[in-house]
Structure formats: C-alpha cells, structure tokens
PDB file of C-alpha atoms in Angstrom:
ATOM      1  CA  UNK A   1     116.092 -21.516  67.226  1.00  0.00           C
ATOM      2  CA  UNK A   2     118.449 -22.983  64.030  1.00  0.00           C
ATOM      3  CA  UNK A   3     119.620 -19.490  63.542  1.00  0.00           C
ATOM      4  CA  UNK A   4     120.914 -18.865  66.827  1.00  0.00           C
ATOM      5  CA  UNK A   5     122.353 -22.216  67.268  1.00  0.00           C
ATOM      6  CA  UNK A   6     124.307 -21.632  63.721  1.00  0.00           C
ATOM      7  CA  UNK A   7     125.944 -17.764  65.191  1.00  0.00           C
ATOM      8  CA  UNK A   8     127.271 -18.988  68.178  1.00  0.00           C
ATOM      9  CA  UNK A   9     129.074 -21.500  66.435  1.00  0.00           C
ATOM     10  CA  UNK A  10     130.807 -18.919  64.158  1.00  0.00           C
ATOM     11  CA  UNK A  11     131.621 -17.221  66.671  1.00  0.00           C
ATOM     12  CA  UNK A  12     133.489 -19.950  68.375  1.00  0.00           C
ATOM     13  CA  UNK A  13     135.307 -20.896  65.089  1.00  0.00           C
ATOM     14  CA  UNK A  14     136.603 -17.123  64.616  1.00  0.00           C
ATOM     15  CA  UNK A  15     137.814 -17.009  67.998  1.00  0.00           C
ATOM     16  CA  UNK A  16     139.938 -20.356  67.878  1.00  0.00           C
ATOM     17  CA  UNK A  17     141.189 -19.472  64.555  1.00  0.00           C
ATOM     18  CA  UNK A  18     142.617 -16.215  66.151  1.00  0.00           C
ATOM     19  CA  UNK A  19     144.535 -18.159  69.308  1.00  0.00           C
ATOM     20  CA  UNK A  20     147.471 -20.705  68.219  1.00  0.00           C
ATOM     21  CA  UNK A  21     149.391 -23.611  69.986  1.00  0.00           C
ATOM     22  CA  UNK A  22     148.470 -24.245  73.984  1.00  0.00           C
ATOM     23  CA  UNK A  23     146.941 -21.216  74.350  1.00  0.00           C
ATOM     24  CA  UNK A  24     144.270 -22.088  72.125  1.00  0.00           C
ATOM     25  CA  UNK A  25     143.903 -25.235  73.147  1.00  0.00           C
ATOM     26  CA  UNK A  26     143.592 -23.511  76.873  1.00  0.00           C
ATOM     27  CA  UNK A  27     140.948 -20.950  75.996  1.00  0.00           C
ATOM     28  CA  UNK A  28     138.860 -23.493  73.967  1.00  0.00           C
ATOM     29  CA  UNK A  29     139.063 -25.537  77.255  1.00  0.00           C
ATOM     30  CA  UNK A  30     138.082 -22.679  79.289  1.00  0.00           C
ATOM     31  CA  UNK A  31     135.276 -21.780  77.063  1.00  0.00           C
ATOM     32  CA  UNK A  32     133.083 -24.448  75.877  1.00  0.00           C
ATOM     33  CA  UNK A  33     133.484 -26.397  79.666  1.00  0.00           C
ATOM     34  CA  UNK A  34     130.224 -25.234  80.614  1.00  0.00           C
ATOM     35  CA  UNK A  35     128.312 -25.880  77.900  1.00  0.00           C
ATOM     36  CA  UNK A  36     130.304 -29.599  77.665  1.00  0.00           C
ATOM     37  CA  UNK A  37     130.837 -30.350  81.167  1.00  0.00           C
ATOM     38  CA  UNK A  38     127.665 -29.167  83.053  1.00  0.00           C
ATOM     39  CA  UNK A  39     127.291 -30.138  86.871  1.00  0.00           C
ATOM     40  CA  UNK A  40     125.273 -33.703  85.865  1.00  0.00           C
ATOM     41  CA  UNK A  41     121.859 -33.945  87.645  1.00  0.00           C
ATOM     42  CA  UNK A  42     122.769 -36.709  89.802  1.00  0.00           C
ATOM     43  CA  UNK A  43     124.421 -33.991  91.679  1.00  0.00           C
ATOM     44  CA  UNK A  44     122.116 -31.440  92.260  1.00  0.00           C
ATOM     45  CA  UNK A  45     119.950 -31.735  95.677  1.00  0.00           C
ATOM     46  CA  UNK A  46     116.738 -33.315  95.271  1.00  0.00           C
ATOM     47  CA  UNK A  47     114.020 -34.855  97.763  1.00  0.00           C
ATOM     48  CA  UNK A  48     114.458 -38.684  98.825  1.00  0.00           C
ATOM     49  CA  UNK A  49     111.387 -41.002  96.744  1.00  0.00           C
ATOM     50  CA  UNK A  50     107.974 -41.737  98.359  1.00  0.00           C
ATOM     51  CA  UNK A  51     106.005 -44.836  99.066  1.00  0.00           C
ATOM     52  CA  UNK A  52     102.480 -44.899  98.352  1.00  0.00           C
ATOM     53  CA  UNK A  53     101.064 -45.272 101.869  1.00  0.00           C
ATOM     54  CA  UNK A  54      98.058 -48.294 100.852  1.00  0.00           C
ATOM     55  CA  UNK A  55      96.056 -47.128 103.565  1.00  0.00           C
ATOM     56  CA  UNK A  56      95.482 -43.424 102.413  1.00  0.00           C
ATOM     57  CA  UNK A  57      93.091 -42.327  99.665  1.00  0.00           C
ATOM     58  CA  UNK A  58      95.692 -40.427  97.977  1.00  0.00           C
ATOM     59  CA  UNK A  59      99.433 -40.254  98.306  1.00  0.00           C
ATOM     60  CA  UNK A  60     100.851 -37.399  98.150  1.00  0.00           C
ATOM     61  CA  UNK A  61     104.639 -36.508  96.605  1.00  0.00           C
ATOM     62  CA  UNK A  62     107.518 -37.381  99.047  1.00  0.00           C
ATOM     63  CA  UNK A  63     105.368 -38.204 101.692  1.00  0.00           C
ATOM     64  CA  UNK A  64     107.160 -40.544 104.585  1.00  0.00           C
ATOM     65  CA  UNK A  65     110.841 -41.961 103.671  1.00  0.00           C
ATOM     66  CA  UNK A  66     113.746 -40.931 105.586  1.00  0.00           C
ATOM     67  CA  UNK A  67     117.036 -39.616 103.479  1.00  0.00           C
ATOM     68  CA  UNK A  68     119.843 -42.233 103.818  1.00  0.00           C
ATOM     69  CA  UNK A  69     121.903 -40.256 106.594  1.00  0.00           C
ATOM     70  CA  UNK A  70     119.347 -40.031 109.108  1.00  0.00           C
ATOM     71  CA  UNK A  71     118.272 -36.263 108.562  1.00  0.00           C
ATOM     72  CA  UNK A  72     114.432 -35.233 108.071  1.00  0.00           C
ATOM     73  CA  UNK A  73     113.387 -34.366 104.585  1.00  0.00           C
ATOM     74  CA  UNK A  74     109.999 -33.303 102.892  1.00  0.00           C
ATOM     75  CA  UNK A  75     108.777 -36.515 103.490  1.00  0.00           C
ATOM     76  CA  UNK A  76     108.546 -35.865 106.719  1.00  0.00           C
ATOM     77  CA  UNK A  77     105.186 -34.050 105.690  1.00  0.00           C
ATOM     78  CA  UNK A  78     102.546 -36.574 106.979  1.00  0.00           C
ATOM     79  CA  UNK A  79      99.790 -37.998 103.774  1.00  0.00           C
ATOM     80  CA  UNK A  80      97.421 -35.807 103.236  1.00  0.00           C
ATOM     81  CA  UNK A  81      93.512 -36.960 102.526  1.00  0.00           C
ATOM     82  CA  UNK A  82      91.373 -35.219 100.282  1.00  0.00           C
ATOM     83  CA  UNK A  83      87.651 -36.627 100.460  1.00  0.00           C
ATOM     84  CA  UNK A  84      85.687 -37.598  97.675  1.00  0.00           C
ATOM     85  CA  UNK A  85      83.589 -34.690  96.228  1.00  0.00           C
ATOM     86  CA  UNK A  86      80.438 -35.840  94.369  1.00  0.00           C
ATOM     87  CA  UNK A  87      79.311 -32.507  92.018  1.00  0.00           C
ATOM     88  CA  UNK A  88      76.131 -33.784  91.520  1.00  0.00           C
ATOM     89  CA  UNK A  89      74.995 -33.663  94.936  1.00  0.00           C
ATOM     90  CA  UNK A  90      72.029 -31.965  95.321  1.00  0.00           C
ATOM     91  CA  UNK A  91      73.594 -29.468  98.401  1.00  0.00           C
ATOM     92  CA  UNK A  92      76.828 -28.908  96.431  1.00  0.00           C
ATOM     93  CA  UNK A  93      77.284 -25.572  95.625  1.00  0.00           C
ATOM     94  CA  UNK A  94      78.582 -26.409  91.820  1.00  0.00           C
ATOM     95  CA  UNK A  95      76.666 -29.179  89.570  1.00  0.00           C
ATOM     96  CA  UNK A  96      78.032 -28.507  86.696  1.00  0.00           C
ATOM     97  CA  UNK A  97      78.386 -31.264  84.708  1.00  0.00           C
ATOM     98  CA  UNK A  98      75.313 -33.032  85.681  1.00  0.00           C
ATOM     99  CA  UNK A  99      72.923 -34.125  83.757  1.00  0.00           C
ATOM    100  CA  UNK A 100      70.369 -34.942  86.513  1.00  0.00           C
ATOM    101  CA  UNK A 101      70.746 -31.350  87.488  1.00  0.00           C
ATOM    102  CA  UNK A 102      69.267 -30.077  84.208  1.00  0.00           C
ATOM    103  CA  UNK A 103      65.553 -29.682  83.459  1.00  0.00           C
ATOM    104  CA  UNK A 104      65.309 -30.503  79.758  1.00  0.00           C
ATOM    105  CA  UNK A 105      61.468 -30.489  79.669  1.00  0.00           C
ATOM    106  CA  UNK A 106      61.664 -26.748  81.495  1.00  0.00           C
ATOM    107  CA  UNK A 107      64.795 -25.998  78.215  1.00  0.00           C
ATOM    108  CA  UNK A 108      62.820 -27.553  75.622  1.00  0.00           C
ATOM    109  CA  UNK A 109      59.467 -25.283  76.594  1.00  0.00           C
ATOM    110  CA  UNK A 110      61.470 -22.252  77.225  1.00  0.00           C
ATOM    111  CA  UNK A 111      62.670 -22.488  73.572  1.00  0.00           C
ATOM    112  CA  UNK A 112      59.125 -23.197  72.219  1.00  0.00           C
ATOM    113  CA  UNK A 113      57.793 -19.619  72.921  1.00  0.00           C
ATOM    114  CA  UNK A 114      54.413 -17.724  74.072  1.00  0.00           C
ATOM    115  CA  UNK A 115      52.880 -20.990  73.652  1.00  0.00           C
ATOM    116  CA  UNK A 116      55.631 -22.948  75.328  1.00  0.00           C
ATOM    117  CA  UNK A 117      55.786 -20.114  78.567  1.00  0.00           C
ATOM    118  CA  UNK A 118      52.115 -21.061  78.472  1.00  0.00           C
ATOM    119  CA  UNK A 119      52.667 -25.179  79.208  1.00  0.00           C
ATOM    120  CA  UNK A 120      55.563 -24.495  81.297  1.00  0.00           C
ATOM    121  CA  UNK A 121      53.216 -22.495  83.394  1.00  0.00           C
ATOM    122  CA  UNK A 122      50.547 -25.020  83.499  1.00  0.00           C
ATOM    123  CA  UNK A 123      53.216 -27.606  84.272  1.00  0.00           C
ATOM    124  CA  UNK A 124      54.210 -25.907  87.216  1.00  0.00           C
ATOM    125  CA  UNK A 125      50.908 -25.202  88.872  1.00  0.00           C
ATOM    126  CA  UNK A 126      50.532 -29.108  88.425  1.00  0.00           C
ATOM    127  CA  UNK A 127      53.680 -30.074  89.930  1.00  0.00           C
ATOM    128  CA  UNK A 128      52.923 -27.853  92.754  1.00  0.00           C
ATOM    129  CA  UNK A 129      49.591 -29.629  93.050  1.00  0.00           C
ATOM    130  CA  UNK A 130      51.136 -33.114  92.825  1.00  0.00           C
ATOM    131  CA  UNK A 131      54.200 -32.459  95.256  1.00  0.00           C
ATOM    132  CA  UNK A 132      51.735 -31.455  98.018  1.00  0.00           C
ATOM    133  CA  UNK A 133      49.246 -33.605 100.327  1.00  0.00           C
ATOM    134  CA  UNK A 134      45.626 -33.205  98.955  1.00  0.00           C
ATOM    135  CA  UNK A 135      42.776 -35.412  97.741  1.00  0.00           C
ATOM    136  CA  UNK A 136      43.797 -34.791  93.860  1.00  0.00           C
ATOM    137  CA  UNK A 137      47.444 -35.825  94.637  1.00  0.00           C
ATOM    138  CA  UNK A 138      46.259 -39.170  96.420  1.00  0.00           C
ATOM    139  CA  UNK A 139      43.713 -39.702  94.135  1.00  0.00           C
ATOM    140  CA  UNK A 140      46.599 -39.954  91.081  1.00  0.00           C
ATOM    141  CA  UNK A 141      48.658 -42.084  93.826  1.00  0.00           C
ATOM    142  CA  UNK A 142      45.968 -45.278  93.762  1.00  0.00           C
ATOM    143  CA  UNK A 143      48.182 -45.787  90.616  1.00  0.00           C
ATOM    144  CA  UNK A 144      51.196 -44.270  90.940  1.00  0.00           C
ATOM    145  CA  UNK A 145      52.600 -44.025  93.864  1.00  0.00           C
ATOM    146  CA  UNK A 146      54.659 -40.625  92.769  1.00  0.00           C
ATOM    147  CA  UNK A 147      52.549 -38.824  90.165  1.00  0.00           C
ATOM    148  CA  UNK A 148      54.935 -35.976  90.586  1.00  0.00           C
ATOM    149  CA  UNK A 149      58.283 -37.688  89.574  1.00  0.00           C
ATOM    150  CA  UNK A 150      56.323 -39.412  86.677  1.00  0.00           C
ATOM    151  CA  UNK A 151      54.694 -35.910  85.272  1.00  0.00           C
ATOM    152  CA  UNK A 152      57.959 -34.498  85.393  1.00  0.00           C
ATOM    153  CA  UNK A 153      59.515 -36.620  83.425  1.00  0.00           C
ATOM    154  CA  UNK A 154      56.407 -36.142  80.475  1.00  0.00           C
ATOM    155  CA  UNK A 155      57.295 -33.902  77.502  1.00  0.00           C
ATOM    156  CA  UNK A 156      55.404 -31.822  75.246  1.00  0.00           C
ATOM    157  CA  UNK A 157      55.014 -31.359  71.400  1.00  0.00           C
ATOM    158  CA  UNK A 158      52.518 -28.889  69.559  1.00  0.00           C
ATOM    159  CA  UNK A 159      50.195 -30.186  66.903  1.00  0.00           C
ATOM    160  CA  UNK A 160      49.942 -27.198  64.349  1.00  0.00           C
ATOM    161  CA  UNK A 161      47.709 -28.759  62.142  1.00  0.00           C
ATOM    162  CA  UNK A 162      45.122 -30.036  64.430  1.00  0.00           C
ATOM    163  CA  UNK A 163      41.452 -29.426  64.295  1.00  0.00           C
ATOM    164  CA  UNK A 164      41.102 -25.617  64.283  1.00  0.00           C
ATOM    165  CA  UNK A 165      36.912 -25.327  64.017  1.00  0.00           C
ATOM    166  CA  UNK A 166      34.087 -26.594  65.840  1.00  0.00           C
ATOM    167  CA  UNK A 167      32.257 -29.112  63.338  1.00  0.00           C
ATOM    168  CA  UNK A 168      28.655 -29.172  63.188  1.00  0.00           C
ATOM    169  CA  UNK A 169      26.962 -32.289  62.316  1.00  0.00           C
ATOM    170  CA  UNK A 170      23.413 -33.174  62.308  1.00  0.00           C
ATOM    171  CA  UNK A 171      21.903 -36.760  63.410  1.00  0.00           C
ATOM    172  CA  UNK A 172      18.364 -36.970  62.292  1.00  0.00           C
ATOM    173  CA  UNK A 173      16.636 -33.447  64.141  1.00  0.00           C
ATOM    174  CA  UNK A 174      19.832 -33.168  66.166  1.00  0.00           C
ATOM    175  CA  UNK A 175      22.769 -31.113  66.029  1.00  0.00           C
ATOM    176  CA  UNK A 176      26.082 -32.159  66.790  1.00  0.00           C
ATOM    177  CA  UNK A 177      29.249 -30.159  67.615  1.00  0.00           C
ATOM    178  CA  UNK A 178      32.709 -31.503  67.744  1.00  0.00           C
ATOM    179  CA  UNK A 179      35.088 -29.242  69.024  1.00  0.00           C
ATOM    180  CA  UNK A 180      39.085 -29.529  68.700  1.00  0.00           C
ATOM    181  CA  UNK A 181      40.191 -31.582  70.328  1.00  0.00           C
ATOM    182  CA  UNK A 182      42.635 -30.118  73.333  1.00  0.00           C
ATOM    183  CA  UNK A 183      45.224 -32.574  73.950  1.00  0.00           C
ATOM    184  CA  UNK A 184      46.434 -35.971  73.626  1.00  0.00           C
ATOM    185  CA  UNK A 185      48.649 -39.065  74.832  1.00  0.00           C
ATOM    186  CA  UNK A 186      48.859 -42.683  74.594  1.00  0.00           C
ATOM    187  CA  UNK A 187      46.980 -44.616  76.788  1.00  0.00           C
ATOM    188  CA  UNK A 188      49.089 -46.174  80.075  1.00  0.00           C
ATOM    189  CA  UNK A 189      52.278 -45.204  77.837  1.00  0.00           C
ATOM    190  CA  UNK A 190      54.245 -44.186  81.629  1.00  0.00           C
ATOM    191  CA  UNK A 191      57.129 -42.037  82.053  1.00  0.00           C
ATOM    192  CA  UNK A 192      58.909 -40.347  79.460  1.00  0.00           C
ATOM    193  CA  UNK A 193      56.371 -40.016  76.625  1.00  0.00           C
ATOM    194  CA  UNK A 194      55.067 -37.168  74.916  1.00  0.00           C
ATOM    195  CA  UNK A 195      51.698 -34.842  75.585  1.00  0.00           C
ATOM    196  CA  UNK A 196      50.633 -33.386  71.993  1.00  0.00           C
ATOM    197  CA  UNK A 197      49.002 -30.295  72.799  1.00  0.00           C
ATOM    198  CA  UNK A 198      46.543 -28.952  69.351  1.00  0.00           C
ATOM    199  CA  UNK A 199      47.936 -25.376  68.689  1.00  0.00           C
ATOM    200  CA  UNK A 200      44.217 -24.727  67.692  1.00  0.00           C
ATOM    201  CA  UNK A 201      42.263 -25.776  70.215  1.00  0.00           C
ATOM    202  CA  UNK A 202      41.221 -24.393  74.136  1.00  0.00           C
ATOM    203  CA  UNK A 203      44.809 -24.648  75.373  1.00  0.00           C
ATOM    204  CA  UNK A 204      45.128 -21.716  73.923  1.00  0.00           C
ATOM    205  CA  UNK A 205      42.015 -20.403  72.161  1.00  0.00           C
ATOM    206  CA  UNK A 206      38.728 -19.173  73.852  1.00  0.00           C
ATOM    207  CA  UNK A 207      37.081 -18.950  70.597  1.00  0.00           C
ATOM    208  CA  UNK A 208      36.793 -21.356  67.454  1.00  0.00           C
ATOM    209  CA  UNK A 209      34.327 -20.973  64.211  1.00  0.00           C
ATOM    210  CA  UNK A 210      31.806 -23.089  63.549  1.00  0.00           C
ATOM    211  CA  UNK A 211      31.493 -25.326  60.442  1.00  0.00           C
ATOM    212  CA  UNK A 212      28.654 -27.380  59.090  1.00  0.00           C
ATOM    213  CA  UNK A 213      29.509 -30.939  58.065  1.00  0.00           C
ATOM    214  CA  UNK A 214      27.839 -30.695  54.233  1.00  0.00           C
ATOM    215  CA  UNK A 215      27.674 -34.605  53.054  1.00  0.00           C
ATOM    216  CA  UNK A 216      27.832 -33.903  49.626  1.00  0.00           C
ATOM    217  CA  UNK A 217      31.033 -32.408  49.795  1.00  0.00           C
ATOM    218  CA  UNK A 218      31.546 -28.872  48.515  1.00  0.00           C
ATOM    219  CA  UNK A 219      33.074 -25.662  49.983  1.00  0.00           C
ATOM    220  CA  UNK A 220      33.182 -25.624  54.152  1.00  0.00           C
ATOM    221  CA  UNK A 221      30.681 -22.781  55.960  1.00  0.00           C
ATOM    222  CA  UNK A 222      31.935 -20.820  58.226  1.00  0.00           C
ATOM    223  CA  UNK A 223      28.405 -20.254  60.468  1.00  0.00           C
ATOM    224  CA  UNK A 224      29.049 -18.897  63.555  1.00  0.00           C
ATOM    225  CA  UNK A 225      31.824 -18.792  66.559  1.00  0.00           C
ATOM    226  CA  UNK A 226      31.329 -20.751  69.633  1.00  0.00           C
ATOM    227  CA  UNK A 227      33.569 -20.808  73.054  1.00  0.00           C
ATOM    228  CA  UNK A 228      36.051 -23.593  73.771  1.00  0.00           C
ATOM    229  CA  UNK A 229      35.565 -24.928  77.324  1.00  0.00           C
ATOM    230  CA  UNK A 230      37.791 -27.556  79.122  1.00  0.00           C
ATOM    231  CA  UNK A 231      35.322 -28.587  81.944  1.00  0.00           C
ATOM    232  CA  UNK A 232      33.552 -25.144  82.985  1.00  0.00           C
ATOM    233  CA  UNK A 233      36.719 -23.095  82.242  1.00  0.00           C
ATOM    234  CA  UNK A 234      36.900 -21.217  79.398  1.00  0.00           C
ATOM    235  CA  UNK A 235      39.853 -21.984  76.751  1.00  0.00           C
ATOM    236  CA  UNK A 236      43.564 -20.037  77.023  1.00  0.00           C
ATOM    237  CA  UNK A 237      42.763 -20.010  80.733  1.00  0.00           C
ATOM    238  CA  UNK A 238      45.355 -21.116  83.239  1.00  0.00           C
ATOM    239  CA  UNK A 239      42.362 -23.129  84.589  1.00  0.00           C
ATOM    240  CA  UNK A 240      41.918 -25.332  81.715  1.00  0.00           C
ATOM    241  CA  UNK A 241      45.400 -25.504  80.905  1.00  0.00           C
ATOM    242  CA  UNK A 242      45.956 -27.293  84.346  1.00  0.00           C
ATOM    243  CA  UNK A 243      43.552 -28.999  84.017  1.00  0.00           C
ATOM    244  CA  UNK A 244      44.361 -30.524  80.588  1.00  0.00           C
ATOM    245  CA  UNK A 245      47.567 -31.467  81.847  1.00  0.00           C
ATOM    246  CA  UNK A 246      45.629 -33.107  84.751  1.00  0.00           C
ATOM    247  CA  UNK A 247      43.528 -34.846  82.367  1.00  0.00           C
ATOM    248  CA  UNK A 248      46.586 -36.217  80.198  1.00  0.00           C
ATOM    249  CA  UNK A 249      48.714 -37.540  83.072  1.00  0.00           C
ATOM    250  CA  UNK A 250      45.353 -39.762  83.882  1.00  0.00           C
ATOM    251  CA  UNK A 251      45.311 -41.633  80.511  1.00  0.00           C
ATOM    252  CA  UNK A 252      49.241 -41.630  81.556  1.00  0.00           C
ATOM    253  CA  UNK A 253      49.066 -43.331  84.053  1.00  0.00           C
ATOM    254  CA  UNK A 254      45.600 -45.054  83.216  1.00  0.00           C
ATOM    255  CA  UNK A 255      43.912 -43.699  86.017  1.00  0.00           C
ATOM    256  CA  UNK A 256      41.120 -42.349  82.984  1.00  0.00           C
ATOM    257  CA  UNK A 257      39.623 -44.568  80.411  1.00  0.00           C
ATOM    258  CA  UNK A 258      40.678 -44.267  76.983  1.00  0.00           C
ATOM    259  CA  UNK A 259      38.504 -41.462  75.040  1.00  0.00           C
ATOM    260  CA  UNK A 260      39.972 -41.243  71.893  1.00  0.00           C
ATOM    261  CA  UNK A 261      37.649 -39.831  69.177  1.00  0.00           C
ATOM    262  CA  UNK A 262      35.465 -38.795  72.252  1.00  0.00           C
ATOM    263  CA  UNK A 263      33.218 -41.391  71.403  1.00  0.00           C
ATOM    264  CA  UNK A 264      30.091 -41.167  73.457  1.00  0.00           C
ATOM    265  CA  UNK A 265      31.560 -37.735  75.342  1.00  0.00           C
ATOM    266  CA  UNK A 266      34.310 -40.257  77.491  1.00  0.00           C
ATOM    267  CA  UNK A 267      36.278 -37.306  77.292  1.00  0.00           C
ATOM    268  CA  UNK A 268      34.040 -34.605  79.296  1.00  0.00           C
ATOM    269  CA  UNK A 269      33.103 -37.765  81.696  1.00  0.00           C
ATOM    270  CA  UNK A 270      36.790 -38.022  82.081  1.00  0.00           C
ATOM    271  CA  UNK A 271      37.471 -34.300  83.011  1.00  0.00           C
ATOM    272  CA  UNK A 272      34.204 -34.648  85.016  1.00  0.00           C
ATOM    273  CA  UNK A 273      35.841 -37.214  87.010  1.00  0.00           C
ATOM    274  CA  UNK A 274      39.382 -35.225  87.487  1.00  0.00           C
ATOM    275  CA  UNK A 275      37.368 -32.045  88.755  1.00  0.00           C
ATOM    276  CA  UNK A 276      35.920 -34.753  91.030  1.00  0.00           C
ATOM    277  CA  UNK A 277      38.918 -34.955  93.146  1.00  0.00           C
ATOM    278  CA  UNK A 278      41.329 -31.664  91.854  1.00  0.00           C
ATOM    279  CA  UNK A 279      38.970 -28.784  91.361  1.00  0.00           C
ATOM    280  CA  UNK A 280      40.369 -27.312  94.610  1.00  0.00           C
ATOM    281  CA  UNK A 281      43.964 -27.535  94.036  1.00  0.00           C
ATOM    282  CA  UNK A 282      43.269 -26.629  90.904  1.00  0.00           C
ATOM    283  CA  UNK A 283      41.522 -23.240  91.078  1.00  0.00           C
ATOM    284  CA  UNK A 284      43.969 -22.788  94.399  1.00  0.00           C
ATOM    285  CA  UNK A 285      47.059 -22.989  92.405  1.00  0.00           C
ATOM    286  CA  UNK A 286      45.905 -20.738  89.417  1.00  0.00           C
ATOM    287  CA  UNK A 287      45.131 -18.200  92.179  1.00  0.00           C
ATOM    288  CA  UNK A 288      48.511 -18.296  94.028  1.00  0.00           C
ATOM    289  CA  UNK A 289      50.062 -17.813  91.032  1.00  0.00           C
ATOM    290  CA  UNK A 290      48.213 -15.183  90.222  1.00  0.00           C
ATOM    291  CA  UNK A 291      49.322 -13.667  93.074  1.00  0.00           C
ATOM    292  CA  UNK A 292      52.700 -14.343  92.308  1.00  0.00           C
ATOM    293  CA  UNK A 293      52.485 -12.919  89.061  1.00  0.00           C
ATOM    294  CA  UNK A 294      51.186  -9.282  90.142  1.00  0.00           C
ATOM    295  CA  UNK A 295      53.481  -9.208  92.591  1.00  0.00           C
TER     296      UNK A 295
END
C-alpha cells in the first residue's frame, strides 16, 4: 500500500514541475479535483431511516417511514417476522448444539471396547424392557415411578482388578465357594451414579479357577475350574448380563436389600427375587435381539 501511495505522488510532482504560470495552476486543478473534491456522501441516494415497529419480533432494515416528499421508498416493505426456532427440539431436523441430544453413557461405552459393546448391549435390552408395560417394569415403578429415565442416566466403570477365582473355603466338614463377585453399586445412591462391573467375573466370563483358602498362608492352588452363573444363566451370556444390570438398578433404586459381601447368599435371594417379576422380559428381549442380530 505505502509504495503505491509514494509513486503516484512523484508522478504528480514531475508533471507540475513540467507546466508553468496559469496553466499549471489549471491542470493541477483539473487533476487532483477528484481525488480532493469527491461528490460528499450526503449526496449520494440512500434509503429514508426505520423505526423499530415495538410490536414485531424483529425489525427489519427500512421497514415503514415515508421519504420527506411524499414518494414510496423501501420502507414501504411491510416487517417481516421470523419465529423463534428452538434446535433442541426433539422433531427439529438439526440439534446440533445440544447437549440433551447427546448420549454420553452410549459415547463413553462405545469408547470402552468388546467389553463396553457388551454393557451397551445389555443396557439396551434393559431399556427396552423398562420403556414397555410388563410386570418387571411395574414392579421397579413401586419405587420409581420412571425406572427407565433413572437407568439411563446410570454409568458404568470396569473393575480390572476384581476377584478373578472362585475361592474355596472350608467351615468345619463344609465347603465353601465364593465366586467373583459380578457387579456393584451403592445402595439407594439414585440417578447419575456409577455401576462397577468386575472385568473378571460372569459379566463376561463363563469360567473361573478354583482356589483353596490355605490359613496358614503360603502359595494359592489352583484346583479345579467351575462355571460362573448369574441366576440360572451361565456367565458372558446376554442373559446374565441383563440381568445384572437388572439386579444393580434394584440396590439403585433400593427396591433390593443391600448384599454387600453376599453375606448369608442376599445376593442370589436378590436375583431370585428380580427373576421373580423379569424373567420374561428378560429372556424375551435377549431373543429379539437375537433376532435382530442375525438378521
């Protein structure tokens, strides 16, 4: 920009220096009126101002006052109103920018894995369950009145260093076996809080060793295998897995007892009691989407 503005000025200093007396004086005139002198904006044609009409939602450039002399301008145009578009709406075609729209459970899972495709699953098949009439869903709704909103909301976390064996323990001439344990969540801890699911146990393992529980200490004994079982389903099943979520949005909710440390088997009594009133929907669901799956 600087070096153009400099040449043209050189030039104009050459060419006066060349001219003498009026003549100069005429052809400088001549020549730098345009660039001195322009036509000043107050004269150029331009629309007459607009009022902001109060009653319209928006007001819209020259929009209704009449030029001085009478004639029609622009603002003849009448207001227009544009409506109010919400993009979160649920029927608008475009939500972007909405949070609500966004399913950070179904993100977060998605980014987990195998093991995370494997609750999302599960979570599905439950929230199909739940968002349907049946005895499981009303069941759930003696203490929440939308189990459905409330599971959706739950998030999940894996426990990699949970209980990986089945410990054997023995009480006088008894034997005792502990499995892993499958899942857990606080107790009546509502929406929002977090399922830990035991990246060892029947979630997603049909099979665990067996290890004796050796008092004195020493080096653990690997003995035998055994199968992992939530309720009568076998482990890494889509049965069990719904059904562990089932379980989990119980103590939720506290529609189960407490059962941590499976003292006294509270826990099986507590899955009993879910099959009680969701065995149907549950084995229904795993088999429509089975369906959907070899489809």
């Amino acid at each position: 920009m600087y070096s153009a503005t400099w040449s043209i000025r050189a030039v104009v200093l050459v060419f006066v220096l060349g001219l003498s007396g009026s003549e100069a004086r005429a052809q400088i005139t001549k020549f730098i009126r345009p660039a001195a002198d322009p036509l000043p904006l107050t004269k150029l044609p331009r629309p007459a101002p607009c009022l902001k009409d109060p009653g319209s939602a928006v007001a819209v450039a020259n929009a209704a006052t009449p030029s001085p002399d009478g004639l029609s301008s622009s603002c003849d145009i009448p207001p227009v109103t544009v409506p109010t578009v919400n993009p979160c709406n649920p029927s608008s075609p475009v939500r972007m920018g909405c949070i609500g729209s966004r399913d950070l459970v179904r993100e977060n899972l998605t980014a987990m894995g195998k093991e995370g495709q494997k609750i999302l699953r599960a979570r599905e098949r439950v929230l199909e369950i739940l968002e349907t009439g049946n005895a499981c869903t009303a069941w759930f709704q003696e203490k929440d009145s939308n189990p459905a909103a409330t599971f959706r909301t739950l998030s999940f976390t894996l426990d990699s260093k949970g209980q990986e064996y089945v410990l054997e323990t023995r009480d006088g001439s008894l034997d005792m076996l502990q499995s892993p344990y499958v899942a857990r969540v606080f107790q009546d801890s509502g929406t929002y809080t977090e399922i830990t699911i035991n990246r060892n146990g029947a979630f997603f393992f049909p099979m665990a060793a067996v290890v004796k529980d050796r008092k004195e200490g020493g080096r653990l004994n690997f003995e035998s295998t055994r199968a992992l079982k939530v309720g009568p389903y076998w482990g890494n099943s889509p049965s069990a897995q719904v059904l562990t979520l089932l379980h989990e949005l119980g103590h939720v909710i506290d529609r189960l007892p407490a059962d941590g440390g499976d003292q006294e088997g509270k826990s099986a009594q507590n899955t009993s009691e879910v099959l009680r009133y969701c065995r149907a929907e549950v084995e229904s669901s795993v088999r429509r989407g089975t369906l959907s799956a070899n489809r």
